[in-house]
Short mmCIF file of C-alpha atoms and ligand atoms in Angstrom, two decimals:
data_model
loop_
_atom_site.label_atom_id
_atom_site.label_comp_id
_atom_site.label_asym_id
_atom_site.label_seq_id
_atom_site.Cartn_x
_atom_site.Cartn_y
_atom_site.Cartn_z
CA UNK A 12 0.00 0.00 0.00
CA UNK A 13 2.69 2.44 1.09
CA UNK A 14 4.81 1.63 -1.96
CA UNK A 15 2.07 2.43 -4.41
CA UNK A 16 1.26 5.66 -2.55
CA UNK A 17 4.91 6.65 -2.63
CA UNK A 18 5.11 6.12 -6.37
CA UNK A 19 1.87 8.02 -6.83
CA UNK A 20 3.51 10.96 -5.07
CA UNK A 21 6.56 10.79 -7.33
CA UNK A 22 4.37 10.44 -10.43
CA UNK A 23 2.25 13.47 -9.48
CA UNK A 24 5.37 15.57 -8.92
CA UNK A 25 6.74 14.42 -12.33
CA UNK A 26 3.53 15.33 -14.04
CA UNK A 27 3.43 18.71 -12.33
CA UNK A 28 6.99 19.61 -13.32
CA UNK A 29 6.49 18.50 -16.94
CA UNK A 30 3.21 20.40 -17.23
CA UNK A 31 4.64 23.51 -15.61
CA UNK A 32 7.74 23.52 -17.78
CA UNK A 33 5.68 22.94 -20.95
CA UNK A 34 3.50 25.92 -20.14
CA UNK A 35 6.57 28.04 -19.31
CA UNK A 36 8.23 26.90 -22.54
CA UNK A 37 5.22 27.78 -24.71
CA UNK A 38 4.82 31.21 -23.13
CA UNK A 39 8.54 31.95 -23.31
CA UNK A 40 8.92 30.97 -26.97
CA UNK A 41 5.82 32.89 -28.04
CA UNK A 42 7.00 35.90 -26.01
CA UNK A 43 10.45 35.83 -27.59
CA UNK A 44 8.95 35.48 -31.09
CA UNK A 45 6.51 38.30 -30.49
CA UNK A 46 9.23 40.52 -29.11
CA UNK A 47 11.55 39.81 -32.03
CA UNK A 48 8.87 40.42 -34.67
CA UNK A 49 7.58 43.58 -33.01
CA UNK A 50 11.14 44.79 -32.79
CA UNK A 51 11.58 44.14 -36.54
CA UNK A 52 8.43 45.96 -37.63
CA UNK A 53 9.09 48.86 -35.21
CA UNK A 54 12.61 49.17 -36.52
CA UNK A 55 11.40 49.15 -40.14
CA UNK A 56 8.59 51.62 -39.48
CA UNK A 57 10.80 54.09 -37.66
CA UNK A 58 13.52 53.84 -40.32
CA UNK A 59 11.30 54.23 -43.38
CA UNK A 60 9.12 56.88 -41.76
CA UNK A 61 12.21 58.99 -41.10
CA UNK A 62 11.76 62.08 -43.24
CA UNK A 63 15.44 62.64 -44.06
CA UNK A 64 15.95 59.03 -45.00
CA UNK A 65 12.74 58.94 -47.02
CA UNK A 66 13.81 61.96 -49.03
CA UNK A 67 17.32 60.48 -49.54
CA UNK A 68 15.70 57.32 -50.90
CA UNK A 69 13.27 59.33 -53.02
CA UNK A 70 16.13 61.37 -54.47
CA UNK A 71 18.22 58.29 -55.18
CA UNK A 72 15.28 56.60 -56.88
CA UNK A 73 14.57 59.66 -59.01
CA UNK A 74 18.22 60.06 -60.12
CA UNK A 75 18.57 59.96 -63.86
CA UNK A 76 21.76 57.99 -63.84
CA UNK A 77 22.62 54.88 -61.87
CA UNK A 78 19.68 55.28 -59.57
CA UNK A 79 20.05 51.63 -58.51
CA UNK A 80 23.68 52.33 -57.52
CA UNK A 81 22.55 55.40 -55.55
CA UNK A 82 19.85 53.41 -53.80
CA UNK A 83 22.37 50.67 -53.03
CA UNK A 84 24.64 53.32 -51.57
CA UNK A 85 21.92 54.72 -49.30
CA UNK A 86 20.84 51.23 -48.16
CA UNK A 87 24.44 50.09 -47.60
CA UNK A 88 24.81 53.11 -45.33
CA UNK A 89 21.62 52.11 -43.51
CA UNK A 90 22.67 48.48 -43.00
CA UNK A 91 23.35 48.94 -39.33
CA UNK A 92 20.09 50.75 -38.66
CA UNK A 93 18.11 48.10 -40.57
CA UNK A 94 19.92 45.25 -38.84
CA UNK A 95 21.02 43.72 -42.13
CA UNK A 96 22.86 40.49 -41.57
CA UNK A 97 23.23 38.54 -44.81
CA UNK A 98 22.62 35.19 -43.18
CA UNK A 99 19.30 36.33 -41.65
CA UNK A 100 18.10 39.67 -42.93
CA UNK A 101 18.63 41.09 -46.41
CA UNK A 102 17.50 44.03 -48.46
CA UNK A 103 16.58 43.87 -52.09
CA UNK A 104 16.09 46.61 -54.69
CA UNK A 105 13.36 45.43 -57.02
CA UNK A 106 11.85 46.76 -60.18
CA UNK A 107 8.67 48.66 -59.29
CA UNK A 108 6.36 47.16 -61.85
CA UNK A 109 7.46 43.52 -61.88
CA UNK A 110 9.30 42.95 -58.61
CA UNK A 111 12.35 41.78 -60.53
CA UNK A 112 15.60 41.71 -58.58
CA UNK A 113 17.99 44.53 -59.43
CA UNK A 114 20.44 44.66 -56.56
CA UNK A 115 20.64 43.86 -52.83
CA UNK A 116 22.72 42.87 -49.83
CA UNK A 117 23.13 39.47 -51.53
CA UNK A 118 24.33 39.92 -55.06
CA UNK A 119 22.43 37.06 -56.65
CA UNK A 120 19.15 37.98 -54.97
CA UNK A 121 18.85 34.57 -53.29
CA UNK A 122 16.15 34.14 -50.71
CA UNK A 123 13.82 36.38 -52.62
CA UNK A 124 10.27 35.26 -53.32
CA UNK A 125 7.04 37.00 -54.09
CA UNK A 126 5.23 37.26 -50.74
CA UNK A 127 1.81 38.76 -50.00
CA UNK A 128 3.47 41.89 -48.57
CA UNK A 129 5.58 42.33 -51.72
CA UNK A 130 2.60 41.73 -53.94
CA UNK A 131 0.57 44.27 -51.98
CA UNK A 132 3.31 46.91 -52.44
CA UNK A 133 3.48 46.20 -56.19
CA UNK A 134 -0.27 46.40 -56.57
CA UNK A 135 -1.04 49.35 -54.27
CA UNK A 136 2.20 51.29 -54.57
CA UNK A 137 2.03 52.05 -50.85
CA UNK A 138 4.41 51.16 -47.96
CA UNK A 139 3.76 47.75 -46.36
CA UNK A 140 5.38 47.91 -42.93
CA UNK A 141 3.38 45.31 -40.95
CA UNK A 142 3.06 41.55 -41.08
CA UNK A 143 2.10 38.33 -39.31
CA UNK A 144 4.13 37.89 -36.12
CA UNK A 145 3.92 34.07 -36.27
CA UNK A 146 4.81 33.54 -39.98
CA UNK A 147 8.05 31.74 -40.75
CA UNK A 148 9.58 34.99 -42.10
CA UNK A 149 9.07 38.74 -41.73
CA UNK A 150 9.17 41.26 -44.58
CA UNK A 151 8.41 44.86 -45.43
CA UNK A 152 8.18 46.48 -48.85
CA UNK A 153 8.63 50.22 -49.58
CA UNK A 154 7.80 51.39 -53.13
CA UNK A 155 9.76 54.39 -54.44
CA UNK A 156 8.42 56.58 -57.20
CA UNK A 157 10.40 58.01 -60.07
CA UNK A 158 10.17 61.54 -61.48
CA UNK A 159 7.14 60.50 -63.55
CA UNK A 160 5.22 59.56 -60.41
CA UNK A 161 5.15 55.82 -61.24
CA UNK A 162 6.57 53.26 -58.86
CA UNK A 163 10.12 52.78 -60.07
CA UNK A 164 11.66 50.62 -57.39
CA UNK A 165 10.60 48.61 -54.41
CA UNK A 166 12.89 48.36 -51.40
CA UNK A 167 12.15 44.94 -49.98
CA UNK A 168 13.54 43.74 -46.63
CA UNK A 169 13.13 40.17 -45.56
CA UNK A 170 14.15 38.40 -42.37
CA UNK A 171 14.08 34.58 -42.38
CA UNK A 172 13.81 34.51 -38.57
CA UNK A 173 16.94 32.42 -38.29
CA UNK A 174 18.04 34.37 -35.21
CA UNK A 175 14.78 33.88 -33.38
CA UNK A 176 14.71 30.22 -34.37
CA UNK A 177 18.23 29.77 -33.04
CA UNK A 178 17.20 31.54 -29.87
CA UNK A 179 14.08 29.36 -29.55
CA UNK A 180 16.14 26.22 -30.05
CA UNK A 181 18.55 27.42 -27.40
CA UNK A 182 15.65 28.14 -25.07
CA UNK A 183 14.06 24.74 -25.64
CA UNK A 184 17.38 23.03 -24.95
CA UNK A 185 17.78 25.04 -21.76
CA UNK A 186 14.22 24.27 -20.66
CA UNK A 187 14.65 20.55 -21.38
CA UNK A 188 17.82 20.60 -19.27
CA UNK A 189 15.95 22.44 -16.53
CA UNK A 190 13.10 19.88 -16.74
CA UNK A 191 15.54 16.98 -16.38
CA UNK A 192 17.27 18.59 -13.40
CA UNK A 193 13.88 19.57 -11.95
CA UNK A 194 12.58 16.03 -12.40
CA UNK A 195 15.55 14.49 -10.66
CA UNK A 196 15.26 16.95 -7.77
CA UNK A 197 11.47 16.61 -7.53
CA UNK A 198 11.71 12.80 -7.69
CA UNK A 199 14.18 12.82 -4.82
CA UNK A 200 12.19 15.42 -2.88
CA UNK A 201 8.84 13.74 -3.40
CA UNK A 202 10.35 10.41 -2.39
CA UNK A 203 11.68 11.92 0.84
CA UNK A 204 8.43 13.86 1.39
CA UNK A 205 6.28 10.81 0.79
CA UNK A 206 8.46 8.87 3.21
CA UNK A 207 7.95 11.53 5.88
CA UNK A 208 4.22 11.67 5.23
CA UNK A 209 3.79 7.94 4.96
CA UNK A 210 5.92 6.98 7.97
CA UNK A 211 3.03 7.55 10.44
CA UNK A 212 0.62 5.69 8.14
CA UNK A 213 3.03 2.77 7.93
CA UNK A 214 3.33 2.94 11.74
CA UNK A 215 -0.45 2.90 12.02
CA UNK A 216 -0.73 -0.07 9.67
CA UNK A 217 1.77 -1.99 11.78
CA UNK A 218 0.02 -0.99 15.01
CA UNK A 219 -3.35 -2.02 13.53
CA UNK A 220 -1.86 -5.37 12.54
CA UNK A 221 -0.45 -5.76 16.06
CA UNK A 222 -3.88 -4.93 17.54
CA UNK A 223 -5.47 -7.49 15.23
CA UNK A 224 -3.02 -9.99 16.77
CA UNK A 225 -4.06 -8.87 20.27
CA UNK A 226 -0.99 -6.72 21.04
CA UNK A 227 -2.14 -3.33 22.38
CA UNK A 228 1.27 -2.22 23.65
CA UNK A 229 2.09 -0.12 20.57
CA UNK A 230 1.63 3.63 21.07
CA UNK A 231 2.04 5.79 18.00
CA UNK A 232 4.26 8.84 18.39
CA UNK A 233 2.25 12.05 17.94
CA UNK A 234 4.88 14.32 16.42
CA UNK A 235 2.75 17.10 14.97
CA UNK A 236 -0.60 18.76 15.46
CA UNK A 237 -1.58 18.55 11.79
CA UNK A 238 -4.05 16.05 10.31
CA UNK A 239 -1.52 13.20 10.56
CA UNK A 240 -0.83 14.07 14.21
CA UNK A 241 -4.57 14.16 14.95
CA UNK A 242 -4.98 10.82 13.18
CA UNK A 243 -2.17 9.28 15.26
CA UNK A 244 -3.67 10.66 18.50
CA UNK A 245 -7.14 9.40 17.52
CA UNK A 246 -5.67 6.01 16.67
CA UNK A 247 -3.96 5.80 20.08
CA UNK A 248 -7.21 6.79 21.76
CA UNK A 249 -9.13 4.19 19.80
CA UNK A 250 -6.57 1.50 20.68
CA UNK A 251 -6.79 2.41 24.38
CA UNK A 252 -10.60 2.30 24.34
CA UNK A 253 -10.55 -0.97 22.46
CA UNK A 254 -8.18 -2.40 25.05
CA UNK A 255 -10.41 -1.27 27.92
CA UNK A 256 -13.52 -2.62 26.17
CA UNK A 257 -11.83 -5.95 25.50
CA UNK A 258 -10.66 -6.19 29.10
CA UNK A 259 -14.18 -5.40 30.29
CA UNK A 260 -15.60 -8.04 27.97
CA UNK A 261 -13.05 -10.56 29.26
CA UNK A 262 -13.80 -9.60 32.85
CA UNK A 263 -17.54 -9.82 32.39
CA UNK A 264 -17.11 -13.11 30.55
CA UNK A 265 -15.07 -14.42 33.50
CA UNK A 266 -17.74 -13.12 35.90
CA UNK A 267 -20.46 -14.76 33.81
CA UNK A 268 -18.64 -18.11 33.92
CA UNK A 269 -18.08 -17.78 37.66
CA UNK A 270 -21.75 -16.86 38.07
CA UNK A 271 -22.97 -19.87 36.06
CA UNK A 272 -20.63 -22.14 38.06
CA UNK A 273 -21.94 -20.63 41.31
CA UNK A 274 -25.58 -21.03 40.27
CA UNK A 275 -25.02 -24.66 39.28
CA UNK A 276 -23.22 -25.34 42.52
CA UNK A 277 -25.82 -23.56 44.67
CA UNK A 278 -28.66 -25.48 43.04
CA UNK A 279 -26.88 -28.82 43.05
CA UNK A 280 -26.23 -28.78 46.79
CA UNK A 281 -29.90 -28.75 47.88
CA UNK A 282 -30.82 -31.09 45.02
CA UNK A 283 -28.24 -33.63 46.15
CA UNK A 284 -29.49 -33.56 49.67
CA UNK A 285 -33.18 -33.76 48.58
CA UNK A 286 -32.31 -36.75 46.40
CA UNK A 287 -30.36 -38.61 49.08
CA UNK A 288 -33.08 -38.12 51.72
CA UNK A 289 -35.81 -39.10 49.25
CA UNK A 290 -33.80 -42.21 48.23
CA UNK A 291 -33.34 -43.23 51.85
CA UNK A 292 -37.09 -42.85 52.42
CA UNK A 293 -37.94 -45.01 49.39
CA UNK A 294 -35.21 -47.65 49.95
CA UNK A 295 -35.96 -48.34 53.63
CA UNK A 296 -39.52 -49.26 54.57
CA UNK A 297 -39.01 -49.55 58.32
CA UNK A 298 -37.75 -46.07 59.11
CA UNK A 299 -39.22 -44.77 62.37
CA UNK A 300 -41.93 -42.14 61.90
CA UNK A 301 -39.89 -39.43 63.77
CA UNK A 302 -36.87 -39.93 61.52
CA UNK A 303 -39.16 -39.97 58.51
CA UNK A 304 -40.62 -36.60 59.55
CA UNK A 305 -37.12 -35.20 60.16
CA UNK A 306 -36.09 -36.34 56.68
CA UNK A 307 -39.18 -34.77 55.13
CA UNK A 308 -38.40 -31.50 56.95
CA UNK A 309 -34.93 -31.49 55.47
CA UNK A 310 -36.44 -32.05 52.02
CA UNK A 311 -38.90 -29.20 52.58
CA UNK A 312 -36.16 -26.88 53.88
CA UNK A 313 -33.89 -27.65 50.96
CA UNK A 314 -36.65 -27.07 48.45
CA UNK A 315 -37.47 -23.76 50.19
CA UNK A 316 -33.80 -22.82 49.88
CA UNK A 317 -33.87 -23.64 46.18
CA UNK A 318 -37.01 -21.58 45.74
CA UNK A 319 -35.32 -18.65 47.53
CA UNK A 320 -32.20 -18.92 45.34
CA UNK A 321 -34.32 -19.08 42.18
CA UNK A 322 -36.43 -16.10 43.33
CA UNK A 323 -33.33 -14.03 44.13
CA UNK A 324 -31.73 -14.93 40.80
CA UNK A 325 -34.90 -14.05 38.98
CA UNK A 326 -34.95 -10.69 40.71
CA UNK A 327 -31.30 -9.98 39.82
CA UNK A 328 -31.83 -11.01 36.21
CA UNK A 329 -34.84 -8.66 36.03
CA UNK A 330 -32.60 -5.85 37.27
CA UNK A 331 -29.94 -6.80 34.72
CA UNK A 332 -32.46 -6.80 31.90
CA UNK A 333 -33.97 -3.53 33.11
CA UNK A 334 -37.33 -5.27 33.54
CA UNK A 335 -37.64 -4.67 37.25
CA UNK A 336 -39.67 -1.50 37.62
CA UNK A 337 -39.46 0.56 40.80
CA UNK A 338 -42.52 2.53 41.81
CA UNK A 339 -41.91 6.05 43.12
CA UNK A 340 -44.03 7.23 46.02
CA UNK A 341 -43.57 9.71 48.82
CA UNK A 342 -43.25 7.96 52.17
CA UNK A 343 -41.82 8.42 55.63
CA UNK A 344 -38.44 6.71 55.82
CA UNK A 345 -38.62 6.87 59.63
CA UNK A 346 -41.89 4.90 59.57
CA UNK A 347 -40.36 2.30 57.23
CA UNK A 348 -37.37 1.88 59.56
CA UNK A 349 -39.72 1.40 62.54
CA UNK A 350 -41.82 -1.13 60.56
CA UNK A 351 -38.77 -3.19 59.57
CA UNK A 352 -37.52 -3.05 63.15
CA UNK A 353 -40.87 -4.50 64.26
CA UNK A 354 -40.72 -7.13 61.52
CA UNK A 355 -37.38 -8.57 62.68
CA UNK A 356 -37.96 -8.05 66.41
CA UNK A 357 -39.19 -11.62 66.98
CA UNK A 358 -36.25 -13.19 65.14
CA UNK A 359 -33.80 -10.96 67.04
CA UNK A 360 -35.44 -11.92 70.31
CA UNK A 361 -35.02 -15.64 69.44
CA UNK A 362 -31.26 -15.03 69.37
CA UNK A 363 -31.27 -12.87 72.47
CA UNK A 364 -30.18 -9.74 70.58
CA UNK A 365 -31.13 -6.28 71.78
CA UNK A 366 -32.16 -4.03 68.93
CA UNK A 367 -32.12 -0.29 69.64
CA UNK A 368 -33.81 2.33 67.49
CA UNK A 369 -32.41 5.87 67.73
CA UNK A 370 -33.21 9.25 66.18
CA UNK A 371 -35.42 7.78 63.45
CA UNK A 372 -37.74 10.76 64.01
CA UNK A 373 -35.08 12.87 62.29
CA UNK A 374 -35.61 10.89 59.10
CA UNK A 375 -37.40 12.81 56.32
CA UNK A 376 -40.13 11.87 53.95
CA UNK A 377 -38.47 10.62 50.79
CA UNK A 378 -39.42 9.65 47.24
CA UNK A 379 -38.69 6.03 46.34
CA UNK A 380 -40.00 2.49 46.11
CA UNK A 381 -41.08 1.89 49.70
CA UNK A 382 -41.38 -1.90 49.50
CA UNK A 383 -37.93 -2.29 47.92
CA UNK A 384 -36.23 -0.02 50.43
CA UNK A 385 -37.86 -1.97 53.29
CA UNK A 386 -36.66 -5.19 51.61
CA UNK A 387 -33.08 -3.79 51.73
CA UNK A 388 -33.38 -2.78 55.40
CA UNK A 389 -34.75 -6.22 56.33
CA UNK A 390 -31.88 -7.88 54.48
CA UNK A 391 -29.26 -5.83 56.34
CA UNK A 392 -31.00 -6.40 59.68
CA UNK A 393 -31.30 -10.14 59.01
CA UNK A 394 -27.55 -10.25 58.25
CA UNK A 395 -26.84 -8.42 61.54
CA UNK A 396 -28.94 -11.04 63.36
CA UNK A 397 -27.36 -13.96 61.48
CA UNK A 398 -23.75 -12.90 61.80
CA UNK A 399 -23.85 -11.81 65.45
CA UNK A 400 -23.48 -14.45 68.16
CA UNK A 401 -26.61 -14.77 70.33
CA UNK A 402 -27.07 -11.99 72.86
CA UNK A 403 -25.61 -9.33 70.58
CA UNK A 404 -26.42 -5.63 70.29
CA UNK A 405 -27.85 -4.20 67.13
CA UNK A 406 -28.48 -0.47 66.74
CA UNK A 407 -30.46 1.37 64.09
CA UNK A 408 -29.84 5.10 63.65
CA UNK A 409 -30.90 7.54 60.97
CA UNK A 410 -30.77 11.16 59.91
CA UNK A 411 -30.49 13.67 57.12
CA UNK A 412 -27.44 15.41 55.71
CA UNK A 413 -28.21 18.07 53.09
CA UNK A 414 -30.63 16.45 50.67
CA UNK A 415 -29.63 12.91 51.62
CA UNK A 416 -31.24 10.61 54.16
CA UNK A 417 -29.21 7.87 55.83
CA UNK A 418 -29.95 4.78 57.88
CA UNK A 419 -27.14 3.01 59.74
CA UNK A 420 -27.37 -0.56 61.11
CA UNK A 421 -24.58 -1.53 63.46
CA UNK A 422 -23.94 -4.89 65.08
CA UNK A 423 -21.26 -6.27 67.39
CA UNK A 424 -21.04 -9.56 65.55
CA UNK A 425 -18.30 -11.62 63.95
CA UNK A 426 -17.34 -8.87 61.45
CA UNK A 427 -15.85 -9.33 58.00
CA UNK A 428 -12.10 -9.67 57.25
CA UNK A 429 -10.68 -6.68 55.34
CA UNK A 430 -9.83 -8.82 52.29
CA UNK A 431 -13.44 -10.04 51.96
CA UNK A 432 -15.04 -6.62 52.49
CA UNK A 433 -14.82 -5.41 48.86
CA UNK A 434 -16.46 -8.61 47.62
CA UNK A 435 -19.50 -8.92 49.89
CA UNK A 436 -21.68 -7.21 47.25
CA UNK A 437 -20.61 -9.80 44.61
CA UNK A 438 -23.20 -12.36 43.67
CA UNK A 439 -22.93 -15.57 45.74
CA UNK A 440 -19.99 -14.19 47.71
CA UNK A 441 -20.09 -15.37 51.28
CA UNK A 442 -17.32 -15.08 53.83
CA UNK A 443 -18.38 -18.14 55.76
CA UNK A 444 -20.31 -20.41 53.41
CA UNK A 445 -21.32 -22.90 56.09
CA UNK A 446 -22.65 -20.21 58.45
CA UNK A 447 -24.52 -18.47 55.63
CA UNK A 448 -26.06 -21.75 54.45
CA UNK A 449 -26.99 -22.77 57.94
CA UNK A 450 -28.88 -19.52 58.41
CA UNK A 451 -30.64 -19.77 55.03
CA UNK A 452 -28.43 -17.25 53.21
CA UNK A 453 -27.96 -17.36 49.46
CA UNK A 454 -25.09 -14.90 49.08
CA UNK A 455 -27.36 -12.78 46.88
CA UNK A 456 -28.97 -10.50 49.49
CA UNK A 457 -26.38 -7.68 49.45
CA UNK A 458 -26.12 -7.83 45.62
CA UNK A 459 -29.87 -7.24 45.36
CA UNK A 460 -29.69 -4.54 48.06
CA UNK A 461 -27.00 -2.67 46.15
CA UNK A 462 -28.97 -2.90 42.87
CA UNK A 463 -32.04 -1.40 44.56
CA UNK A 464 -30.16 1.42 46.31
CA UNK A 465 -28.12 2.30 43.21
CA UNK A 466 -31.30 2.52 41.16
CA UNK A 467 -32.61 5.02 43.70
CA UNK A 468 -29.50 7.12 43.07
CA UNK A 469 -28.24 6.24 46.54
CA UNK A 470 -25.30 4.39 48.04
CA UNK A 471 -24.72 1.44 50.36
CA UNK A 472 -21.53 1.42 52.44
CA UNK A 473 -20.09 -1.29 54.66
CA UNK A 474 -17.43 -1.03 57.36
CA UNK A 475 -16.35 -3.94 59.50
CA UNK A 476 -13.77 -5.16 61.98
CA UNK A 477 -13.52 -8.92 62.52
CA UNK A 478 -14.53 -9.81 66.06
CA UNK A 479 -15.93 -6.34 66.73
CA UNK A 480 -18.83 -5.91 64.38
CA UNK A 481 -20.17 -4.53 61.17
CA UNK A 482 -21.81 -1.21 60.21
CA UNK A 483 -23.89 -0.91 57.06
CA UNK A 484 -25.04 2.56 55.96
CA UNK A 485 -27.73 3.19 53.36
CA UNK A 486 -27.76 6.68 51.85
CA UNK A 487 -30.76 7.82 49.76
CA UNK A 488 -31.55 11.07 47.95
CA UNK A 489 -34.56 12.70 49.61
CA UNK A 490 -36.16 13.67 46.31
CA UNK A 491 -35.72 10.27 44.69
CA UNK A 492 -33.50 9.35 41.76
CA UNK A 493 -32.65 12.11 39.23
CA UNK A 494 -35.52 12.84 36.89
CA UNK A 495 -38.06 11.07 39.16
CA UNK A 496 -38.58 13.92 41.61
CA UNK A 497 -42.32 13.80 41.43
CA UNK A 498 -44.03 11.10 43.46
CA UNK A 499 -47.19 9.59 42.02
CA UNK A 500 -46.61 5.99 41.20
CA UNK A 501 -44.17 6.69 38.40
CA UNK A 502 -42.13 3.71 37.37
CA UNK A 503 -38.51 3.62 36.44
CA UNK A 504 -36.29 0.78 35.30
P1 ADP B 29 -26.08 -14.11 52.67
O1 ADP B 29 -27.35 -14.59 52.10
O2 ADP B 29 -25.00 -15.14 52.66
O3 ADP B 29 -26.25 -13.41 53.96
P2 ADP B 29 -25.45 -11.48 51.65
O4 ADP B 29 -25.27 -11.06 50.24
O5 ADP B 29 -26.56 -10.84 52.40
O6 ADP B 29 -25.57 -13.03 51.60
O7 ADP B 29 -24.09 -11.21 52.38
C1 ADP B 29 -22.89 -11.63 51.82
C2 ADP B 29 -21.90 -12.07 52.88
O8 ADP B 29 -21.44 -10.93 53.60
C3 ADP B 29 -22.45 -12.98 53.91
O9 ADP B 29 -22.37 -14.31 53.46
C4 ADP B 29 -21.57 -12.72 55.10
O10 ADP B 29 -20.39 -13.49 54.98
C5 ADP B 29 -21.18 -11.26 54.94
N1 ADP B 29 -22.00 -10.40 55.83
C6 ADP B 29 -23.06 -9.65 55.47
N2 ADP B 29 -23.53 -8.94 56.53
C7 ADP B 29 -22.72 -9.23 57.55
C8 ADP B 29 -22.66 -8.81 58.93
N3 ADP B 29 -23.57 -7.95 59.45
N4 ADP B 29 -21.69 -9.32 59.71
C9 ADP B 29 -20.80 -10.20 59.22
N5 ADP B 29 -20.79 -10.62 57.93
C10 ADP B 29 -21.75 -10.15 57.12
#
């Protein structure tokens, strides 16, 4: 590709030089010719219109004896003024009536022919001092009258343009030489220029090939701020974005695989236990009734667990697909906190926990999906109950900062190790799988909670110290998510 472009450059430069020089050549040659011809006719006009000279010629022509000799004498004397040069320009003294050669700067009258100008002078008897600038010769004819008033002689001057032709030839040779030198220089220059221009394109081609092979390490040097520089910068930008996108795709692909593996594992565990208990019940007829009932309870519990996992997954997939609509309404967040507190009070009591409710009166009325926000609060409270050894202390506080409402649930339970903290919102992530399973956890609760709070334009934060306890804070915008400020049952994805 680059090679052909390079040669295109050279070819264009060649063509330009040749065209330019041809135009220059044509103009120059025509200019020189025009100048030379104008010069000739001007010279002739000024000479033959000179009064003194005209009378000298008239007198010589009218002389009774040897008038041709007298004319020859006058013209010989004028040679310099007329630019007579026997090789190129000659004068002829011709017979007035016939145009016959009588004498001239060349003795034999060679080079003489009857031209339109000469013919015109013979016929009209008047001076002919103009002619065609582009003819192959130039001539003027001046008739001279004798004493009887009839045209006796014609002074005819003819230039065969040899000088201008020689000059033109010289010019053409010079121009051809200039073209050759110009071509060599332009070929070299255009080659170098094309190399400079094409270097970044070649670099880009190589970088694009490298990217196609999965190597994103190549950064193009941006050496100028012209179009090529902008192209290189844009290319680098594109490569960076492509790299990020690919990494994200890889990451999400890895997450997807991990998620599928987790789902399969989570569903297989209860299924295995259901199957083994059911098999035992079918294989052995004489199982005591109590054991039978215990086994059936296990089967029921496991199937409940499966149902919970499937429900949670369904909910998450609805969020992912944007199909889970939240309904905006104006409600008292303080009331919701008190209701959730009441809802978990019995469970907390079972474990001997004390649950304190503080400053929830400070909580404002907010716009949001009430049921979903209560679902989040219940999830966090249930976690506090589950992951705090019996007899623990759980506190619920709330308040408003600027246009944000916050609810904080603090326990003095087992806590979460620092390395696990960033992952607790990941789907199926559980610090202590056995403990979570035992207490009916699916590892999906916090993932769902974060989805709900994020969709409200809020935030969910977790701080924890192993052995000391965990604090989860939910922050919500008072006026609901951006663009959904008006309550009234509006739905948003
Ligand atoms: P699970 O259904 O297992 O409770 P969650 O998504 O609600 O799932 O929580 C994820 C994990 O975070 C839990 O398995 C647990 O290890 C940890 N966790 C959540 N809340 C607390 C807490 N209050 N104290 C200690 N660990 C917690």
